[in-house]
Amino acid sequence: MRALLLAAVGLAAFPASAQTFRLVDPALTVGGTRVGIVGAPLVQEPFGVLSISVPSAGVYRVSTRPFEGARPVGQFDGDGLYFAVDGQSVRLRSAGDILDAPGPTPAYVRFDALAPGLPTRGLGRVSVADAPGSAARSSASPVQTATLQRGPTSPLPTTDARAEADALRDALARAMAERTALAAERDRLRAERDASRTSPGWSATREDAYTQAVARADILGAEAARLRAERDELAASRDRATAARALLAAQLDAARIRTETTTTSAQSVAAQGDVARLRADTVARDGALAALGVENEDRRVRLAETDAELARSQRALVAMTAERDVLVTERDAARRDLDVLRRGAPATADRAALDLDRASVEADRVALAAARARFDADRAAAAQNPAGVTSGQAALLADRRQSLDA
């Protein structure tokens, strides 16, 4: 791993070979937020410095070669430019490869914060300039950029294709954020290593710490490889989604053609048969609805009659209960008086009162018998009309009967 780091430092010390820069139909994302940009398409050969002006942040200057104030915090890879500065991730995508060099190319970035008084809203802007200290580049003017034509417009994506594309973009953004964090961790470890080497207390202990840092750098390198593989997988998924979208568009066109050509006589006859069946179904449904309305009205009338009969039964039951309570009270009073007479000394006047009480008790017994007879009649009427008496009311009648028997 140490040899790889030294090789990377050595490569960074030499200027990159001349490359052609192309930016067509770009898409810029800063901190996970899409930013509209102007100034494209762009072509420059050899590539110098790309300036990305973001109104809400500042200006990012990017090159494949080291220049004043720039740090290697990202890379050009295929149709994308990815880097992160001060915890802010930036992604720039093009309709084709940005550089003509095969494989990833380091990106040196310098960030100039937004000056006070400048607008903080609006569209971003991209532009190119010669690298500092480089010779005059080959002519690449806006006239040349006008020759870059957009490809044929693809069919509108379906909802599933758009959702899958959004998911792929989110996953790629997360992967870039992870890679940015790993790069920051790597830079921190390198800074600690350099500080350790320049400190007067360099010892075997610090050598061990450096070895551990190198081992962690190896782990970070493996994680970066995993992220690149994940990015490739996401790109393959995006290609599959594009193919599925094209297939769906073709199927939609075929279905539209079949729909427009279904005008034969046989299909017309089938359509007329369907209309006749629908009309017959409508007539049958109307008849069924009318029958249901009549049945519902009959049920409503019967329910009203049942409710009235139930109310009458409840009123009769309340009257019988009150009458029974009065008779029971009188019976209890008569029994108490009889007990008093039995315990006292018999006398002629008391015996006359006793006879009078006995007559009153006999009258009460006759009245109770009459009340029992009325109760039996009401219960018989309730039995003849069971629809008007609920189970709770039947239990209440039985309880009243038991009280009368007592």
mmCIF file of C-alpha atoms in Angstrom:
data_model
loop_
_atom_site.group_PDB
_atom_site.id
_atom_site.type_symbol
_atom_site.label_atom_id
_atom_site.label_comp_id
_atom_site.label_asym_id
_atom_site.label_seq_id
_atom_site.Cartn_x
_atom_site.Cartn_y
_atom_site.Cartn_z
ATOM 1 C CA MET A 1 0.000 0.000 0.000
ATOM 2 C CA ARG A 2 2.893 2.370 0.769
ATOM 3 C CA ALA A 3 4.299 1.735 -2.692
ATOM 4 C CA LEU A 4 0.909 2.555 -4.239
ATOM 5 C CA LEU A 5 0.757 5.827 -2.301
ATOM 6 C CA LEU A 6 4.262 6.772 -3.433
ATOM 7 C CA ALA A 7 3.336 5.919 -7.025
ATOM 8 C CA ALA A 8 0.244 8.098 -6.796
ATOM 9 C CA VAL A 9 2.305 11.004 -5.450
ATOM 10 C CA GLY A 10 4.795 10.519 -8.258
ATOM 11 C CA LEU A 11 2.088 10.517 -10.887
ATOM 12 C CA ALA A 12 0.563 13.654 -9.405
ATOM 13 C CA ALA A 13 3.891 15.461 -9.788
ATOM 14 C CA PHE A 14 3.781 15.143 -13.602
ATOM 15 C CA PRO A 15 1.224 16.826 -15.838
ATOM 16 C CA ALA A 16 -1.485 14.632 -17.322
ATOM 17 C CA SER A 17 -1.406 13.956 -21.026
ATOM 18 C CA ALA A 18 -3.427 16.199 -23.281
ATOM 19 C CA GLN A 19 -7.077 15.169 -23.309
ATOM 20 C CA THR A 20 -10.193 16.386 -25.057
ATOM 21 C CA PHE A 21 -12.969 17.689 -22.807
ATOM 22 C CA ARG A 22 -16.627 17.429 -23.889
ATOM 23 C CA LEU A 23 -19.719 18.446 -21.915
ATOM 24 C CA VAL A 24 -23.081 17.844 -23.595
ATOM 25 C CA ASP A 25 -26.542 18.148 -22.017
ATOM 26 C CA PRO A 26 -25.076 18.335 -18.490
ATOM 27 C CA ALA A 27 -26.839 17.595 -15.184
ATOM 28 C CA LEU A 28 -25.420 19.184 -12.013
ATOM 29 C CA THR A 29 -26.188 18.073 -8.455
ATOM 30 C CA VAL A 30 -24.736 19.929 -5.434
ATOM 31 C CA GLY A 31 -25.285 18.471 -1.979
ATOM 32 C CA GLY A 32 -28.012 16.163 -3.326
ATOM 33 C CA THR A 33 -29.948 19.097 -4.893
ATOM 34 C CA ARG A 34 -30.371 19.426 -8.655
ATOM 35 C CA VAL A 35 -29.056 22.772 -10.002
ATOM 36 C CA GLY A 36 -29.927 24.106 -13.444
ATOM 37 C CA ILE A 37 -26.908 25.237 -15.474
ATOM 38 C CA VAL A 38 -26.188 27.178 -18.656
ATOM 39 C CA GLY A 39 -23.115 27.480 -20.833
ATOM 40 C CA ALA A 40 -23.133 24.005 -22.391
ATOM 41 C CA PRO A 41 -22.305 22.287 -24.693
ATOM 42 C CA LEU A 42 -18.525 22.772 -24.286
ATOM 43 C CA VAL A 43 -15.481 21.329 -26.114
ATOM 44 C CA GLN A 44 -11.821 22.030 -25.270
ATOM 45 C CA GLU A 45 -8.614 20.399 -26.560
ATOM 46 C CA PRO A 46 -6.353 20.106 -24.709
ATOM 47 C CA PHE A 47 -8.414 20.303 -21.527
ATOM 48 C CA GLY A 48 -7.437 23.108 -19.169
ATOM 49 C CA VAL A 49 -9.656 24.182 -16.259
ATOM 50 C CA LEU A 50 -13.433 23.740 -15.903
ATOM 51 C CA SER A 51 -15.262 26.402 -13.862
ATOM 52 C CA ILE A 52 -18.592 25.493 -12.241
ATOM 53 C CA SER A 53 -20.340 28.552 -10.811
ATOM 54 C CA VAL A 54 -23.087 27.777 -8.274
ATOM 55 C CA PRO A 55 -25.038 30.878 -7.105
ATOM 56 C CA SER A 56 -25.736 29.516 -3.637
ATOM 57 C CA ALA A 57 -22.158 28.337 -2.976
ATOM 58 C CA GLY A 58 -19.354 29.743 -5.101
ATOM 59 C CA VAL A 59 -17.071 28.663 -7.941
ATOM 60 C CA TYR A 60 -15.489 25.224 -8.286
ATOM 61 C CA ARG A 61 -12.430 25.101 -10.587
ATOM 62 C CA VAL A 62 -11.522 21.600 -11.744
ATOM 63 C CA SER A 63 -8.639 20.234 -13.793
ATOM 64 C CA THR A 64 -6.806 16.977 -14.436
ATOM 65 C CA ARG A 65 -3.514 18.690 -13.481
ATOM 66 C CA PRO A 66 -2.389 20.270 -10.205
ATOM 67 C CA PHE A 67 -2.648 24.044 -10.035
ATOM 68 C CA GLU A 68 -2.455 26.664 -7.320
ATOM 69 C CA GLY A 69 -4.854 26.005 -4.432
ATOM 70 C CA ALA A 70 -6.237 22.787 -5.953
ATOM 71 C CA ARG A 71 -6.482 19.454 -4.132
ATOM 72 C CA PRO A 72 -7.079 15.949 -5.544
ATOM 73 C CA VAL A 73 -10.558 15.406 -4.035
ATOM 74 C CA GLY A 74 -12.413 13.713 -6.906
ATOM 75 C CA GLN A 75 -12.166 12.092 -10.293
ATOM 76 C CA PHE A 76 -13.433 12.075 -13.870
ATOM 77 C CA ASP A 77 -14.968 8.705 -14.650
ATOM 78 C CA GLY A 78 -16.763 8.023 -17.911
ATOM 79 C CA ASP A 79 -19.655 10.456 -18.313
ATOM 80 C CA GLY A 80 -19.363 11.857 -14.779
ATOM 81 C CA LEU A 81 -17.269 14.185 -12.638
ATOM 82 C CA TYR A 82 -17.446 13.494 -8.884
ATOM 83 C CA PHE A 83 -15.777 15.388 -6.042
ATOM 84 C CA ALA A 84 -16.399 16.751 -2.562
ATOM 85 C CA VAL A 85 -15.133 19.970 -0.960
ATOM 86 C CA ASP A 86 -15.758 20.922 2.692
ATOM 87 C CA GLY A 87 -18.295 18.133 3.115
ATOM 88 C CA GLN A 88 -20.286 19.236 0.031
ATOM 89 C CA SER A 89 -20.597 16.622 -2.712
ATOM 90 C CA VAL A 90 -20.783 17.735 -6.356
ATOM 91 C CA ARG A 91 -21.804 15.555 -9.318
ATOM 92 C CA LEU A 92 -21.670 16.641 -12.959
ATOM 93 C CA ARG A 93 -23.036 14.247 -15.601
ATOM 94 C CA SER A 94 -22.779 14.527 -19.391
ATOM 95 C CA ALA A 95 -24.617 12.856 -22.265
ATOM 96 C CA GLY A 96 -21.319 11.146 -23.207
ATOM 97 C CA ASP A 97 -17.817 10.623 -21.873
ATOM 98 C CA ILE A 98 -16.398 13.861 -20.505
ATOM 99 C CA LEU A 99 -12.758 12.945 -21.240
ATOM 100 C CA ASP A 100 -11.392 10.693 -23.969
ATOM 101 C CA ALA A 101 -8.971 8.981 -21.558
ATOM 102 C CA PRO A 102 -9.877 5.394 -20.591
ATOM 103 C CA GLY A 103 -10.571 4.720 -16.928
ATOM 104 C CA PRO A 104 -10.872 7.132 -13.993
ATOM 105 C CA THR A 105 -8.771 10.325 -14.025
ATOM 106 C CA PRO A 106 -7.942 12.318 -10.841
ATOM 107 C CA ALA A 107 -9.714 15.651 -10.482
ATOM 108 C CA TYR A 108 -7.905 18.590 -8.814
ATOM 109 C CA VAL A 109 -10.432 21.046 -7.368
ATOM 110 C CA ARG A 110 -10.167 24.546 -5.924
ATOM 111 C CA PHE A 111 -13.196 26.169 -4.331
ATOM 112 C CA ASP A 112 -13.694 29.959 -4.214
ATOM 113 C CA ALA A 113 -16.534 30.935 -1.889
ATOM 114 C CA LEU A 114 -19.280 33.257 -3.053
ATOM 115 C CA ALA A 115 -18.230 36.903 -2.702
ATOM 116 C CA PRO A 116 -20.543 39.231 -0.717
ATOM 117 C CA GLY A 117 -23.101 41.063 -2.808
ATOM 118 C CA LEU A 118 -23.319 38.446 -5.570
ATOM 119 C CA PRO A 119 -26.708 36.811 -6.323
ATOM 120 C CA THR A 120 -27.516 33.670 -4.330
ATOM 121 C CA ARG A 121 -30.251 32.419 -6.650
ATOM 122 C CA GLY A 122 -30.559 31.529 -10.294
ATOM 123 C CA LEU A 123 -28.917 29.103 -12.677
ATOM 124 C CA GLY A 124 -25.388 27.774 -12.434
ATOM 125 C CA ARG A 125 -22.870 28.301 -15.229
ATOM 126 C CA VAL A 126 -20.082 26.186 -16.692
ATOM 127 C CA SER A 127 -17.075 27.458 -18.684
ATOM 128 C CA VAL A 128 -13.566 26.353 -19.627
ATOM 129 C CA ALA A 129 -10.219 28.155 -19.634
ATOM 130 C CA ASP A 130 -6.603 27.321 -20.397
ATOM 131 C CA ALA A 131 -4.586 25.684 -17.648
ATOM 132 C CA PRO A 132 -2.248 28.122 -15.834
ATOM 133 C CA GLY A 133 1.142 28.225 -17.543
ATOM 134 C CA SER A 134 0.047 26.114 -20.500
ATOM 135 C CA ALA A 135 0.669 26.926 -24.128
ATOM 136 C CA ALA A 136 -2.095 28.199 -26.337
ATOM 137 C CA ARG A 137 -4.619 25.449 -26.741
ATOM 138 C CA SER A 138 -6.092 24.335 -29.985
ATOM 139 C CA SER A 139 -8.966 26.415 -31.221
ATOM 140 C CA ALA A 140 -12.173 25.403 -29.508
ATOM 141 C CA SER A 141 -14.736 28.119 -29.944
ATOM 142 C CA PRO A 142 -18.467 28.264 -29.381
ATOM 143 C CA VAL A 143 -18.838 27.729 -33.131
ATOM 144 C CA GLN A 144 -17.361 24.257 -32.683
ATOM 145 C CA THR A 145 -19.675 23.498 -29.821
ATOM 146 C CA ALA A 146 -22.641 24.281 -32.027
ATOM 147 C CA THR A 147 -21.838 21.218 -34.156
ATOM 148 C CA LEU A 148 -22.687 18.941 -31.242
ATOM 149 C CA GLN A 149 -26.228 17.752 -31.893
ATOM 150 C CA ARG A 150 -28.538 16.110 -29.407
ATOM 151 C CA GLY A 151 -29.510 12.547 -30.068
ATOM 152 C CA PRO A 152 -33.049 11.489 -30.966
ATOM 153 C CA THR A 153 -35.584 12.150 -28.284
ATOM 154 C CA SER A 154 -36.371 9.015 -26.343
ATOM 155 C CA PRO A 155 -39.981 8.121 -25.519
ATOM 156 C CA LEU A 156 -41.376 9.495 -22.311
ATOM 157 C CA PRO A 157 -40.428 7.235 -19.382
ATOM 158 C CA THR A 158 -43.153 5.337 -17.598
ATOM 159 C CA THR A 159 -43.845 5.795 -13.895
ATOM 160 C CA ASP A 160 -41.944 2.604 -12.993
ATOM 161 C CA ALA A 161 -38.957 3.613 -15.115
ATOM 162 C CA ARG A 162 -38.867 7.083 -13.560
ATOM 163 C CA ALA A 163 -39.109 5.597 -10.066
ATOM 164 C CA GLU A 164 -36.285 3.154 -10.801
ATOM 165 C CA ALA A 165 -34.173 5.972 -12.276
ATOM 166 C CA ASP A 166 -34.783 8.107 -9.168
ATOM 167 C CA ALA A 167 -33.834 5.172 -6.942
ATOM 168 C CA LEU A 168 -30.640 4.654 -8.967
ATOM 169 C CA ARG A 169 -29.772 8.339 -8.657
ATOM 170 C CA ASP A 170 -30.363 8.263 -4.901
ATOM 171 C CA ALA A 171 -28.243 5.138 -4.505
ATOM 172 C CA LEU A 172 -25.477 6.700 -6.590
ATOM 173 C CA ALA A 173 -25.659 9.864 -4.477
ATOM 174 C CA ARG A 174 -25.307 7.791 -1.306
ATOM 175 C CA ALA A 175 -22.366 5.933 -2.813
ATOM 176 C CA MET A 176 -20.690 9.198 -3.759
ATOM 177 C CA ALA A 177 -21.256 10.561 -0.236
ATOM 178 C CA GLU A 178 -19.650 7.449 1.226
ATOM 179 C CA ARG A 179 -16.759 7.749 -1.177
ATOM 180 C CA THR A 180 -16.361 11.411 -0.258
ATOM 181 C CA ALA A 181 -16.261 10.529 3.449
ATOM 182 C CA LEU A 182 -13.668 7.838 2.735
ATOM 183 C CA ALA A 183 -11.567 10.308 0.758
ATOM 184 C CA ALA A 184 -11.756 12.805 3.626
ATOM 185 C CA GLU A 185 -10.691 10.083 6.061
ATOM 186 C CA ARG A 186 -7.816 9.183 3.747
ATOM 187 C CA ASP A 187 -6.677 12.820 3.562
ATOM 188 C CA ARG A 188 -6.852 13.073 7.350
ATOM 189 C CA LEU A 189 -4.719 9.962 7.743
ATOM 190 C CA ARG A 190 -2.188 11.288 5.260
ATOM 191 C CA ALA A 191 -2.048 14.601 7.147
ATOM 192 C CA GLU A 192 -1.499 12.752 10.427
ATOM 193 C CA ARG A 193 1.222 10.668 8.777
ATOM 194 C CA ASP A 194 2.999 13.760 7.426
ATOM 195 C CA ALA A 195 2.703 15.502 10.806
ATOM 196 C CA SER A 196 4.104 12.449 12.555
ATOM 197 C CA ARG A 197 7.069 12.242 10.196
ATOM 198 C CA THR A 198 7.976 15.905 10.669
ATOM 199 C CA SER A 199 7.601 15.907 14.471
ATOM 200 C CA PRO A 200 10.831 15.584 16.601
ATOM 201 C CA GLY A 201 9.383 12.670 18.567
ATOM 202 C CA TRP A 202 9.305 10.262 15.640
ATOM 203 C CA SER A 203 9.789 6.765 17.045
ATOM 204 C CA ALA A 204 8.871 3.149 16.561
ATOM 205 C CA THR A 205 5.504 3.838 18.171
ATOM 206 C CA ARG A 206 4.699 6.409 15.529
ATOM 207 C CA GLU A 207 5.934 3.984 12.915
ATOM 208 C CA ASP A 208 3.376 1.483 14.212
ATOM 209 C CA ALA A 209 0.690 4.155 14.061
ATOM 210 C CA TYR A 210 1.708 4.886 10.491
ATOM 211 C CA THR A 211 1.515 1.161 9.684
ATOM 212 C CA GLN A 212 -2.001 1.075 11.114
ATOM 213 C CA ALA A 213 -2.896 4.125 9.065
ATOM 214 C CA VAL A 214 -1.580 2.412 5.943
ATOM 215 C CA ALA A 215 -3.644 -0.663 6.781
ATOM 216 C CA ARG A 216 -6.707 1.544 7.186
ATOM 217 C CA ALA A 217 -5.881 3.161 3.854
ATOM 218 C CA ASP A 218 -5.901 -0.342 2.349
ATOM 219 C CA ILE A 219 -9.348 -0.894 3.840
ATOM 220 C CA LEU A 220 -10.475 2.425 2.410
ATOM 221 C CA GLY A 221 -9.092 1.433 -0.969
ATOM 222 C CA ALA A 222 -11.061 -1.810 -0.845
ATOM 223 C CA GLU A 223 -14.176 0.157 0.128
ATOM 224 C CA ALA A 224 -13.576 2.498 -2.807
ATOM 225 C CA ALA A 225 -13.328 -0.524 -5.116
ATOM 226 C CA ARG A 226 -16.606 -1.821 -3.685
ATOM 227 C CA LEU A 227 -18.238 1.539 -4.290
ATOM 228 C CA ARG A 228 -16.984 1.558 -7.880
ATOM 229 C CA ALA A 229 -18.427 -1.929 -8.385
ATOM 230 C CA GLU A 230 -21.709 -0.748 -6.878
ATOM 231 C CA ARG A 231 -21.660 2.252 -9.217
ATOM 232 C CA ASP A 232 -21.143 -0.072 -12.198
ATOM 233 C CA GLU A 233 -24.030 -2.220 -11.003
ATOM 234 C CA LEU A 234 -26.233 0.846 -10.703
ATOM 235 C CA ALA A 235 -25.251 1.882 -14.211
ATOM 236 C CA ALA A 236 -26.191 -1.584 -15.475
ATOM 237 C CA SER A 237 -29.532 -1.296 -13.673
ATOM 238 C CA ARG A 238 -30.047 2.082 -15.300
ATOM 239 C CA ASP A 239 -29.388 0.519 -18.720
ATOM 240 C CA ARG A 240 -31.886 -2.235 -17.961
ATOM 241 C CA ALA A 241 -34.457 0.349 -16.918
ATOM 242 C CA THR A 242 -33.859 2.261 -20.158
ATOM 243 C CA ALA A 243 -34.330 -0.922 -22.181
ATOM 244 C CA ALA A 244 -37.517 -1.752 -20.263
ATOM 245 C CA ARG A 245 -38.798 1.765 -20.898
ATOM 246 C CA ALA A 246 -38.161 1.379 -24.640
ATOM 247 C CA LEU A 247 -39.945 -2.002 -24.630
ATOM 248 C CA LEU A 248 -42.944 -0.508 -22.839
ATOM 249 C CA ALA A 249 -43.062 2.329 -25.350
ATOM 250 C CA ALA A 250 -43.039 -0.175 -28.234
ATOM 251 C CA GLN A 251 -45.816 -2.208 -26.609
ATOM 252 C CA LEU A 252 -47.856 0.968 -26.100
ATOM 253 C CA ASP A 253 -47.471 1.889 -29.778
ATOM 254 C CA ALA A 254 -48.542 -1.622 -30.829
ATOM 255 C CA ALA A 255 -51.595 -1.482 -28.571
ATOM 256 C CA ARG A 256 -52.528 1.918 -29.974
ATOM 257 C CA ILE A 257 -52.287 0.581 -33.535
ATOM 258 C CA ARG A 258 -54.456 -2.435 -32.672
ATOM 259 C CA THR A 259 -57.034 -0.148 -31.085
ATOM 260 C CA GLU A 260 -57.169 2.126 -34.109
ATOM 261 C CA THR A 261 -57.593 -0.794 -36.583
ATOM 262 C CA THR A 262 -60.443 -2.610 -34.802
ATOM 263 C CA THR A 263 -63.172 -1.418 -37.213
ATOM 264 C CA THR A 264 -64.183 -4.673 -38.983
ATOM 265 C CA SER A 265 -67.794 -5.759 -39.348
ATOM 266 C CA ALA A 266 -67.393 -8.770 -37.069
ATOM 267 C CA GLN A 267 -66.162 -6.533 -34.267
ATOM 268 C CA SER A 268 -69.087 -4.175 -34.911
ATOM 269 C CA VAL A 269 -71.563 -7.086 -34.557
ATOM 270 C CA ALA A 270 -69.859 -8.150 -31.321
ATOM 271 C CA ALA A 271 -70.109 -4.584 -30.039
ATOM 272 C CA GLN A 272 -73.866 -4.509 -30.858
ATOM 273 C CA GLY A 273 -74.331 -7.799 -28.985
ATOM 274 C CA ASP A 274 -72.534 -6.341 -26.003
ATOM 275 C CA VAL A 275 -74.838 -3.302 -26.096
ATOM 276 C CA ALA A 276 -77.933 -5.546 -26.166
ATOM 277 C CA ARG A 277 -76.654 -7.575 -23.238
ATOM 278 C CA LEU A 278 -75.932 -4.413 -21.297
ATOM 279 C CA ARG A 279 -79.456 -3.147 -21.953
ATOM 280 C CA ALA A 280 -80.988 -6.455 -20.781
ATOM 281 C CA ASP A 281 -78.826 -6.376 -17.670
ATOM 282 C CA THR A 282 -79.977 -2.808 -17.009
ATOM 283 C CA VAL A 283 -83.677 -3.780 -17.273
ATOM 284 C CA ALA A 284 -83.167 -6.766 -14.960
ATOM 285 C CA ARG A 285 -81.309 -4.617 -12.480
ATOM 286 C CA ASP A 286 -84.113 -2.008 -12.497
ATOM 287 C CA GLY A 287 -86.708 -4.747 -11.787
ATOM 288 C CA ALA A 288 -84.646 -6.136 -8.954
ATOM 289 C CA LEU A 289 -84.256 -2.660 -7.475
ATOM 290 C CA ALA A 290 -88.053 -2.114 -7.619
ATOM 291 C CA ALA A 291 -88.705 -5.457 -5.886
ATOM 292 C CA LEU A 292 -86.183 -4.586 -3.223
ATOM 293 C CA GLY A 293 -87.915 -1.241 -2.675
ATOM 294 C CA VAL A 294 -91.327 -2.902 -2.147
ATOM 295 C CA GLU A 295 -89.845 -5.449 0.226
ATOM 296 C CA ASN A 296 -88.054 -2.742 2.162
ATOM 297 C CA GLU A 297 -91.295 -0.733 2.566
ATOM 298 C CA ASP A 298 -93.141 -3.834 3.821
ATOM 299 C CA ARG A 299 -90.413 -4.479 6.344
ATOM 300 C CA ARG A 300 -90.592 -0.877 7.511
ATOM 301 C CA VAL A 301 -94.365 -1.114 8.117
ATOM 302 C CA ARG A 302 -94.027 -4.387 10.003
ATOM 303 C CA LEU A 303 -91.224 -2.967 12.095
ATOM 304 C CA ALA A 304 -93.383 0.035 13.051
ATOM 305 C CA GLU A 305 -96.226 -2.285 14.118
ATOM 306 C CA THR A 306 -93.855 -4.419 16.155
ATOM 307 C CA ASP A 307 -92.442 -1.325 17.872
ATOM 308 C CA ALA A 308 -95.982 -0.134 18.767
ATOM 309 C CA GLU A 309 -96.945 -3.558 20.167
ATOM 310 C CA LEU A 310 -93.739 -3.656 22.170
ATOM 311 C CA ALA A 311 -94.461 -0.215 23.637
ATOM 312 C CA ARG A 312 -97.955 -1.325 24.683
ATOM 313 C CA SER A 313 -96.583 -4.484 26.312
ATOM 314 C CA GLN A 314 -93.974 -2.459 28.185
ATOM 315 C CA ARG A 315 -96.628 -0.023 29.500
ATOM 316 C CA ALA A 316 -98.859 -2.921 30.645
ATOM 317 C CA LEU A 317 -95.896 -4.550 32.333
ATOM 318 C CA VAL A 318 -95.054 -1.330 34.198
ATOM 319 C CA ALA A 319 -98.691 -1.008 35.386
ATOM 320 C CA MET A 320 -98.801 -4.642 36.517
ATOM 321 C CA THR A 321 -95.498 -4.218 38.350
ATOM 322 C CA ALA A 322 -96.761 -1.141 40.217
ATOM 323 C CA GLU A 323 -100.036 -2.926 41.117
ATOM 324 C CA ARG A 324 -98.150 -5.984 42.291
ATOM 325 C CA ASP A 325 -95.873 -3.836 44.471
ATOM 326 C CA VAL A 326 -98.895 -2.212 46.150
ATOM 327 C CA LEU A 327 -100.526 -5.594 46.816
ATOM 328 C CA VAL A 328 -97.306 -7.031 48.192
ATOM 329 C CA THR A 329 -96.925 -4.037 50.502
ATOM 330 C CA GLU A 330 -100.498 -4.463 51.797
ATOM 331 C CA ARG A 331 -99.970 -8.195 52.231
ATOM 332 C CA ASP A 332 -96.807 -7.629 54.249
ATOM 333 C CA ALA A 333 -98.615 -5.103 56.456
ATOM 334 C CA ALA A 334 -101.444 -7.566 57.018
ATOM 335 C CA ARG A 335 -98.989 -10.284 57.968
ATOM 336 C CA ARG A 336 -97.271 -8.001 60.442
ATOM 337 C CA ASP A 337 -100.601 -7.096 62.009
ATOM 338 C CA LEU A 338 -101.572 -10.753 62.184
ATOM 339 C CA ASP A 339 -98.315 -11.588 63.949
ATOM 340 C CA VAL A 340 -98.962 -8.815 66.465
ATOM 341 C CA LEU A 341 -102.428 -10.168 67.138
ATOM 342 C CA ARG A 342 -101.134 -13.681 67.598
ATOM 343 C CA ARG A 343 -98.550 -12.542 70.152
ATOM 344 C CA GLY A 344 -101.016 -10.318 72.106
ATOM 345 C CA ALA A 345 -103.792 -11.394 74.550
ATOM 346 C CA PRO A 346 -107.045 -12.261 72.754
ATOM 347 C CA ALA A 347 -109.898 -9.875 73.442
ATOM 348 C CA THR A 348 -113.261 -9.318 71.947
ATOM 349 C CA ALA A 349 -112.317 -6.009 70.307
ATOM 350 C CA ASP A 350 -109.027 -7.431 69.062
ATOM 351 C CA ARG A 351 -110.789 -10.495 67.728
ATOM 352 C CA ALA A 352 -113.111 -8.249 65.728
ATOM 353 C CA ALA A 353 -110.102 -6.369 64.332
ATOM 354 C CA LEU A 354 -108.483 -9.696 63.522
ATOM 355 C CA ASP A 355 -111.569 -10.810 61.640
ATOM 356 C CA LEU A 356 -111.517 -7.527 59.761
ATOM 357 C CA ASP A 357 -107.854 -7.997 58.867
ATOM 358 C CA ARG A 358 -108.551 -11.521 57.733
ATOM 359 C CA ALA A 359 -111.261 -10.189 55.469
ATOM 360 C CA SER A 360 -108.800 -7.600 54.117
ATOM 361 C CA VAL A 361 -106.206 -10.312 53.551
ATOM 362 C CA GLU A 362 -108.786 -12.421 51.739
ATOM 363 C CA ALA A 363 -109.643 -9.404 49.558
ATOM 364 C CA ASP A 364 -105.956 -8.910 48.858
ATOM 365 C CA ARG A 365 -105.649 -12.563 47.909
ATOM 366 C CA VAL A 366 -108.556 -12.216 45.505
ATOM 367 C CA ALA A 367 -106.965 -9.053 43.991
ATOM 368 C CA LEU A 368 -103.620 -10.884 43.614
ATOM 369 C CA ALA A 369 -105.396 -13.756 41.886
ATOM 370 C CA ALA A 370 -107.042 -11.288 39.482
ATOM 371 C CA ALA A 371 -103.642 -9.616 38.804
ATOM 372 C CA ARG A 372 -102.109 -13.038 38.179
ATOM 373 C CA ALA A 373 -104.889 -13.837 35.739
ATOM 374 C CA ARG A 374 -104.270 -10.554 33.855
ATOM 375 C CA PHE A 375 -100.553 -11.275 33.808
ATOM 376 C CA ASP A 376 -101.167 -14.734 32.387
ATOM 377 C CA ALA A 377 -103.374 -13.180 29.717
ATOM 378 C CA ASP A 378 -100.649 -10.677 28.788
ATOM 379 C CA ARG A 379 -98.069 -13.431 28.655
ATOM 380 C CA ALA A 380 -100.322 -15.510 26.426
ATOM 381 C CA ALA A 381 -100.733 -12.479 24.125
ATOM 382 C CA ALA A 382 -96.968 -12.051 24.068
ATOM 383 C CA ALA A 383 -96.551 -15.727 23.216
ATOM 384 C CA GLN A 384 -98.947 -15.308 20.276
ATOM 385 C CA ASN A 385 -96.846 -12.352 19.007
ATOM 386 C CA PRO A 386 -93.232 -13.419 19.690
ATOM 387 C CA ALA A 387 -91.879 -10.939 17.109
ATOM 388 C CA GLY A 388 -92.788 -8.010 19.353
ATOM 389 C CA VAL A 389 -91.143 -9.371 22.519
ATOM 390 C CA THR A 390 -87.392 -9.576 22.917
ATOM 391 C CA SER A 391 -85.521 -12.143 24.983
ATOM 392 C CA GLY A 392 -84.918 -9.523 27.722
ATOM 393 C CA GLN A 393 -88.645 -8.740 27.941
ATOM 394 C CA ALA A 394 -89.496 -12.459 28.157
ATOM 395 C CA ALA A 395 -87.082 -12.802 31.072
ATOM 396 C CA LEU A 396 -88.677 -9.768 32.758
ATOM 397 C CA LEU A 397 -92.185 -11.318 32.398
ATOM 398 C CA ALA A 398 -90.929 -14.535 33.953
ATOM 399 C CA ASP A 399 -89.464 -12.593 36.858
ATOM 400 C CA ARG A 400 -92.749 -10.747 37.399
ATOM 401 C CA ARG A 401 -94.633 -14.049 37.384
ATOM 402 C CA GLN A 402 -92.295 -15.469 40.020
ATOM 403 C CA SER A 403 -92.802 -12.376 42.179
ATOM 404 C CA LEU A 404 -96.620 -12.756 41.947
ATOM 405 C CA ASP A 405 -96.361 -16.425 42.891
ATOM 406 C CA ALA A 406 -94.334 -15.435 45.932
#
